[in-house]
Coordinates of C-alpha atoms in Angstrom, one line a residue:
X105 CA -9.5 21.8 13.6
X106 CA -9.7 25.3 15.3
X107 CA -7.7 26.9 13.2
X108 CA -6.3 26.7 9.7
X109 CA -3.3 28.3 7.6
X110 CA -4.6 29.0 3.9
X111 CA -1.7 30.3 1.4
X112 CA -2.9 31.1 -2.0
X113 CA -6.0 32.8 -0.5
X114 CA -7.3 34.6 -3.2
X115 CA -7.1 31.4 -5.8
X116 CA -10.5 30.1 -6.8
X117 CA -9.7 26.8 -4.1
X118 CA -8.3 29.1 -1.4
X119 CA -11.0 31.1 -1.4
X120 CA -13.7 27.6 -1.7
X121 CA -11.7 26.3 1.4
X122 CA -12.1 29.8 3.0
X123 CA -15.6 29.4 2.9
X124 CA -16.2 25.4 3.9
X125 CA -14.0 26.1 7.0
X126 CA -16.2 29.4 8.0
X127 CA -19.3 27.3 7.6
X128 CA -17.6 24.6 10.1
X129 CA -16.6 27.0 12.4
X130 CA -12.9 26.9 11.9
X131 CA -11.1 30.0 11.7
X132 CA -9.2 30.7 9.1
X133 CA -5.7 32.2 8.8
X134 CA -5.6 33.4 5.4
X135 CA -2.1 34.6 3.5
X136 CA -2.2 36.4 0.0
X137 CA 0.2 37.8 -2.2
X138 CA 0.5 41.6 -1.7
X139 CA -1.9 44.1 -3.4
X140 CA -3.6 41.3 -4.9
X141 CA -6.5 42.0 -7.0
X142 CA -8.7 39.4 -5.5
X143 CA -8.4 40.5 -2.5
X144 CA -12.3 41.3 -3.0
X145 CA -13.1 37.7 -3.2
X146 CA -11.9 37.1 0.2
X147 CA -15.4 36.8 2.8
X148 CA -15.8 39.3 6.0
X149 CA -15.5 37.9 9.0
X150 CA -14.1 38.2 12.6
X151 CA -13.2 34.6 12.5
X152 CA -10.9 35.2 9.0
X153 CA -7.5 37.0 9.4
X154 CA -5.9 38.4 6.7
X155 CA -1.9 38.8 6.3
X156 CA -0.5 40.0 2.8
X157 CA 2.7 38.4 2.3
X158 CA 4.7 37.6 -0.6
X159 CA 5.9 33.9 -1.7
X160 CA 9.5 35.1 -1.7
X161 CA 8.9 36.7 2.0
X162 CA 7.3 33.6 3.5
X163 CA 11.1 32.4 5.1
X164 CA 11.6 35.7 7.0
X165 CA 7.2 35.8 7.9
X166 CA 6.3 34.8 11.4
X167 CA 2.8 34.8 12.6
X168 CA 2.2 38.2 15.1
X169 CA -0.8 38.5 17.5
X170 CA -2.4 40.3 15.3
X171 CA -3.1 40.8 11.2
X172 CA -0.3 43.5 10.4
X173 CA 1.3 41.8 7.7
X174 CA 5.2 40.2 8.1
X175 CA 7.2 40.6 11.3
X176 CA 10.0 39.9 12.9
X177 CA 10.1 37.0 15.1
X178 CA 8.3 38.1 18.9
X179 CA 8.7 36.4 22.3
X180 CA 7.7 32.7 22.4
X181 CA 4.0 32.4 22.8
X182 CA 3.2 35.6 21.4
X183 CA 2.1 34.6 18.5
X184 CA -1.4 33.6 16.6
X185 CA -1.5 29.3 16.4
X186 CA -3.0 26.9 14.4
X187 CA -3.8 23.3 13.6
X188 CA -3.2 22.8 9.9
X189 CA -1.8 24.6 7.2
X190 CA -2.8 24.6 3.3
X191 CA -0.2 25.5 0.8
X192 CA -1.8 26.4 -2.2
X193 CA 0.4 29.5 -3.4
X194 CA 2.6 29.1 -6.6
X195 CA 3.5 31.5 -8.8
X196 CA 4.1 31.8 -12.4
X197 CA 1.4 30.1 -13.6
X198 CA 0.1 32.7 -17.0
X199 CA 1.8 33.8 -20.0
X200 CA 4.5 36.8 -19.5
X201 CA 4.1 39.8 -22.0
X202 CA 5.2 38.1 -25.2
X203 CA 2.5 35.0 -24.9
X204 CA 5.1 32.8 -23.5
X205 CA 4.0 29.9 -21.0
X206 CA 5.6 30.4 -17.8
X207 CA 4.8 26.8 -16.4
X208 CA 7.8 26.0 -19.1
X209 CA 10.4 28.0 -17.7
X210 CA 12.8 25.8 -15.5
X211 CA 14.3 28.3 -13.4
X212 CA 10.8 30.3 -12.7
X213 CA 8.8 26.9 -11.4
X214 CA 12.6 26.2 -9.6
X215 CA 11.6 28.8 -7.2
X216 CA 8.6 27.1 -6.1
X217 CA 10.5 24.4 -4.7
X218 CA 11.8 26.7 -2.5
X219 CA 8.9 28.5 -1.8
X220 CA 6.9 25.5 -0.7
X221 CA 9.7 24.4 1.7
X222 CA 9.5 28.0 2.9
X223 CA 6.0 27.4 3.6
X224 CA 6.5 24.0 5.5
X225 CA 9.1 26.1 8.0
X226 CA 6.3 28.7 8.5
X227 CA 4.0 26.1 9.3
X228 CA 6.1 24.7 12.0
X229 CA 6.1 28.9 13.4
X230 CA 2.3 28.7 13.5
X231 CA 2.8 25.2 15.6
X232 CA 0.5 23.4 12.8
X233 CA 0.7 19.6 12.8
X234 CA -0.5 18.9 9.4
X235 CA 0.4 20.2 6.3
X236 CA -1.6 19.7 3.1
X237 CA 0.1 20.4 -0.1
X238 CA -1.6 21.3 -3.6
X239 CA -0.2 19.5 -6.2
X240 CA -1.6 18.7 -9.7
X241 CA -2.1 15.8 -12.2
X242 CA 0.4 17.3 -14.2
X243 CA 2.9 15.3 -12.0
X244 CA 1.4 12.1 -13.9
X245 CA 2.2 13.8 -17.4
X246 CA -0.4 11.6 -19.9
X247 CA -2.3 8.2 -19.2
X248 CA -4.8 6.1 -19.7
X249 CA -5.5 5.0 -16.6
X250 CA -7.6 6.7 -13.5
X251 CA -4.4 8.2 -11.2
X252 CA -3.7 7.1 -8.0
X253 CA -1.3 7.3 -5.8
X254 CA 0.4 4.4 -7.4
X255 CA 0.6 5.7 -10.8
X256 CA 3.9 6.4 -11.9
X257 CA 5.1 10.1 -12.7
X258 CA 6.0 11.1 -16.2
X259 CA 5.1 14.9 -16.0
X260 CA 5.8 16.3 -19.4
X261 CA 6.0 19.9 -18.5
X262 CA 8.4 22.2 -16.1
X263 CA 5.8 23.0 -14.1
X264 CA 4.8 19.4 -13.1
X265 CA 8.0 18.6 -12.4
X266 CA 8.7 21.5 -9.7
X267 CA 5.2 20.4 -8.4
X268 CA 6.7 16.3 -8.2
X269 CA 10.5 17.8 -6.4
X270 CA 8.3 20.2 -4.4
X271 CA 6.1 17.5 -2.9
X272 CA 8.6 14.7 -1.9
X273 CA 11.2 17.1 -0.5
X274 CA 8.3 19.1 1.5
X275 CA 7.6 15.6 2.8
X276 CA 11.0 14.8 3.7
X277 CA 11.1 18.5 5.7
X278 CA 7.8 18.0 7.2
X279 CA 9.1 14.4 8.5
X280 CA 12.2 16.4 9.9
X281 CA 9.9 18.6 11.8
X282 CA 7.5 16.5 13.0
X283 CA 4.5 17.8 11.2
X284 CA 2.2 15.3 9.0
X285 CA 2.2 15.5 5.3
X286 CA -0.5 15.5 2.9
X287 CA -0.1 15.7 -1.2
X288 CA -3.0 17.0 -2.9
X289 CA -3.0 16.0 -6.7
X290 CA -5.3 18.2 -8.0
X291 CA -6.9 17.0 -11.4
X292 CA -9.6 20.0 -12.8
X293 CA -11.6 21.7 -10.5
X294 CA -13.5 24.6 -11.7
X295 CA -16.3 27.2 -10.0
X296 CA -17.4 30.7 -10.1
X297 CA -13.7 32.6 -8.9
X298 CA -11.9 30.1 -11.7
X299 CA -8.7 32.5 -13.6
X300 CA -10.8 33.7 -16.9
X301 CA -8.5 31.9 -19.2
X302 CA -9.8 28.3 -18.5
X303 CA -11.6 26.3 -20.9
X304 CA -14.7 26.4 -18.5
X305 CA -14.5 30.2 -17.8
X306 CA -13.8 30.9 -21.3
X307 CA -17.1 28.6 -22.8
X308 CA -19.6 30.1 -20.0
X309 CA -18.8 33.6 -21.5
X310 CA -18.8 33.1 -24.8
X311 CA -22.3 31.2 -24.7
X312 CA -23.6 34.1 -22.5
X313 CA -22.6 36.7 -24.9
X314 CA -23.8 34.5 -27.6
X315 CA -20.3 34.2 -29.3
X316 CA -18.7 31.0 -30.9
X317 CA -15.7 29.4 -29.0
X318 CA -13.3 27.6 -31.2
X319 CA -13.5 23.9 -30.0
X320 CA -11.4 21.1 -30.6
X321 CA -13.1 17.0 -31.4
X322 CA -14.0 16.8 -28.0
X323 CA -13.1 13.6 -27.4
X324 CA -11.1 13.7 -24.7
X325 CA -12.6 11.9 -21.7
X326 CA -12.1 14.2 -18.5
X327 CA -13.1 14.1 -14.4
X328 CA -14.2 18.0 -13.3
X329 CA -15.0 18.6 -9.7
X330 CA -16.6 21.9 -8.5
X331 CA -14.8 24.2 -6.0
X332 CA -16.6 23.4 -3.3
X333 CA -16.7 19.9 -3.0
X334 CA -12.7 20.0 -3.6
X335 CA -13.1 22.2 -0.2
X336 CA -14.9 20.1 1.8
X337 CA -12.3 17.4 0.5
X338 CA -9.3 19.5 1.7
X339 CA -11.1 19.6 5.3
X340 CA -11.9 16.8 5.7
X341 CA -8.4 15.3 5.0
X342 CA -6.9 18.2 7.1
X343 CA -9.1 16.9 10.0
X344 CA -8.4 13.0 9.2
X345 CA -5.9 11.6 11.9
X346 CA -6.1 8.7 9.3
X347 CA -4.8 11.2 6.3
X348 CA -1.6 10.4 5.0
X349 CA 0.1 11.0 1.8
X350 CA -0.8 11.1 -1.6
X351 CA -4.8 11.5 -2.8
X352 CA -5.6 12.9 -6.2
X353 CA -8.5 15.0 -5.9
X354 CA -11.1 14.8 -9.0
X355 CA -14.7 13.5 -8.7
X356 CA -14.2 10.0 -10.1
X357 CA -15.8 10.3 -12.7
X358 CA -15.3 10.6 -16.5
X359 CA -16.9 12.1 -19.7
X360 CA -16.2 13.3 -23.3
X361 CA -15.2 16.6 -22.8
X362 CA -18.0 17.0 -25.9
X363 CA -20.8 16.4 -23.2
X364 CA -20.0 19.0 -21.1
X365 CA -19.5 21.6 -23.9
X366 CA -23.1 20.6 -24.6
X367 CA -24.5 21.3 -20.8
X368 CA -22.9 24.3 -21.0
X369 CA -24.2 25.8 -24.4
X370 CA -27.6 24.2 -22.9
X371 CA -27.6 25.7 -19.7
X372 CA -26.3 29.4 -20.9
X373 CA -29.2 29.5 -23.6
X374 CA -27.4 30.1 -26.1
X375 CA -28.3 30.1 -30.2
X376 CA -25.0 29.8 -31.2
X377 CA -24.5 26.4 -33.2
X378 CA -21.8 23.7 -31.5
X379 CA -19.5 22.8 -34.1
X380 CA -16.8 20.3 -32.7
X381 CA -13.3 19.8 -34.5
X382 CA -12.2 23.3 -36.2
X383 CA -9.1 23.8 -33.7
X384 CA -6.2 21.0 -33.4
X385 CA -5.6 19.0 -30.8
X386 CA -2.1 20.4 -28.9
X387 CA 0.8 18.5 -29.3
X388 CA 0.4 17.0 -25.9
X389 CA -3.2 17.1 -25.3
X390 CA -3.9 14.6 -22.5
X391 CA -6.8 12.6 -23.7
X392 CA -7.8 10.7 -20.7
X393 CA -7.7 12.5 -16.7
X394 CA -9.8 11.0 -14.2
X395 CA -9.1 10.4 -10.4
X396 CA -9.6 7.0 -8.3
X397 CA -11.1 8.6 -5.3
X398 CA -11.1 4.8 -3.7
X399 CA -8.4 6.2 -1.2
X400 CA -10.6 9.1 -0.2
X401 CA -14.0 7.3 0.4
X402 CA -12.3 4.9 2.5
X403 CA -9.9 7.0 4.6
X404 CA -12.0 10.3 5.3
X405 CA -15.8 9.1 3.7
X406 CA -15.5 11.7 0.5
X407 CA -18.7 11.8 -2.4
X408 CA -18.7 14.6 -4.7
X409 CA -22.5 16.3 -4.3
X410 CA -22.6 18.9 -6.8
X411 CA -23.4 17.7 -10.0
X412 CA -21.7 19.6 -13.4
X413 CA -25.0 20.7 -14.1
X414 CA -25.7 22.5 -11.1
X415 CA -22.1 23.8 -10.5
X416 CA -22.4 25.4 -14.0
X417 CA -25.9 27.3 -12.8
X418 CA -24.0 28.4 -9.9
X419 CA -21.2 29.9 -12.2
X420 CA -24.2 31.5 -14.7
X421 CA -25.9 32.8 -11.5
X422 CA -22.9 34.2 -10.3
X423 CA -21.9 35.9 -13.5
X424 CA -25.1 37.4 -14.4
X425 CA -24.7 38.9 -10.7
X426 CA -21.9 40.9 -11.3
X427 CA -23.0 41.7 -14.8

């Protein structure tokens, strides 16, 4: 890859991705929603083009010779190229004023259907044969079983759904134009530009300020993967001629959530005591997520490298930083 396409820019993985392509010495394309407010995040460099575009303007985008933001369409040829493009914006994601989930509301996650097939159009304008698509393991809804690519799809919430339909039809359009297809089933990644709400945000700050976080049994067995080995994941399955289809993207292995509360208060220093079961377990609290990554190691050679431990001291480092 020369060149790469990167939607979702500012996200936590855009931004991971941003940074494992720079240090390979692919240049990077990237598109973020206007005004965003981590646009800050986003690393300087000649070999990183920014273009501030909204997900509802991405149909009417094409790319110009130069970083101005959307355009209309110019001569053939005139425009910037690239190799592969990464679709990783999706909106309505957080709660709306009144607390209320907006991964559960049909119509909202119904858009990005539309958006995503939007995206797989603009890929063709860039001349991209590859697109790489970020799903999640809510497509799977709850198992007991590592996912693969196999495992059947019982998402229990809107938002998985719209992730499913967007996948297989981007597929179907991507086949239409000639362009390679890759789905990206995300399960939970986490690192130092993770949204502040997450459980692993929101137990790295209350340890550092020395405050008790409400915890639940901790029993549930889960698979975390830091930011940037999911990065050097997506590249290498963006530069795979072998990549094709479905790979969920976790690090293969699993552990009682309980152990890595306990790295965590370990490694912040805090005094606070741990005291495991005082808030319910939701009404559906997946209990088991952990990724076969069999399909990975044998198509493009992928082995997680950073352990939790030392992707939470990267995520203390790089809060005390800023602090």
């Amino acid at each position: 890859m020369k060149r790469v396409v990167i939607t979702g820019a500012t996200s936590m993985l855009g931004v991971a991705l941003i940074e494992e392509c720079l240090r390979n010495g692919i240049e990077v394309i990237a598109i973020a929603r206007r005004g965003s407010k981590n646009l800050y995040r986003l690393p300087q460099s000649d070999h990183v083009k920014l273009f501030e575009c909204d997900l509802d303007e991405m149909k009417d985008f094409f790319p110009p010779a130069h970083p101005s933001g959307a355009s209309p369409q110019p001569p053939e040829g005139a425009s910037l190229r690239a190799d592969v493009f990464y679709h990783f914006g999706w909106g309505w994601t957080g709660r709306d004023a009144d607390g209320n989930d907006l991964r559960l509301d049909p119509e909202l996650q119904a858009l990005n259907i539309q958006y995503t097939l939007d995206a797989v159009r603009l890929a063709k304008k860039f001349g991209c044969r590859k697109f790489l698509f970020a799903g999640s393991q809510a497509e799977y809804g709850s198992t007991d079983q590592p996912l693969n690519r196999d495992t059947p799809i019982k998402p229990t919430m809107e938002y998985g759904v719209a992730k499913y339909a967007a996948g297989r039809l981007a597929e179907s359009l991507c086949r239409k134009l000639e362009i390679d297809f890759v789905h990206l089933r995300i399960v939970s990644t986490y690192g130092a530009n993770d949204g502040a709400n997450t459980l692993i945000s929101y137990l790295v700050r209350s340890y550092l300020e020395n405050q008790r976080p409400q915890l639940t049994g901790g029993d549930q067995l889960w698979d975390y993967l830091y930011a940037d080995d999911a990065a050097r994941c997506f590249r290498l399955l963006g530069e795979s001629d072998r990549a094709r289809g479905v790979y969920v993207i976790g690090s293969g292995v699993a552990r009682p959530l309980k152990e890595y509360i306990e790295i965590i208060h370990r490694l912040t220093g805090s005094t606070v005591p741990l005291i495991f079961g005082e808030k319910p377990y939701s009404k559906n609290q997946v209990m088991f997520l952990q990724a076969d990554i069999s399909d990975l190691r044998r198509d493009v050679g992928f082995e997680p490298t950073i352990s939790f431990e030392e992707g939470i001291n990267r995520i203390i480092s790089a809060r005390r930083a800023t602090n």
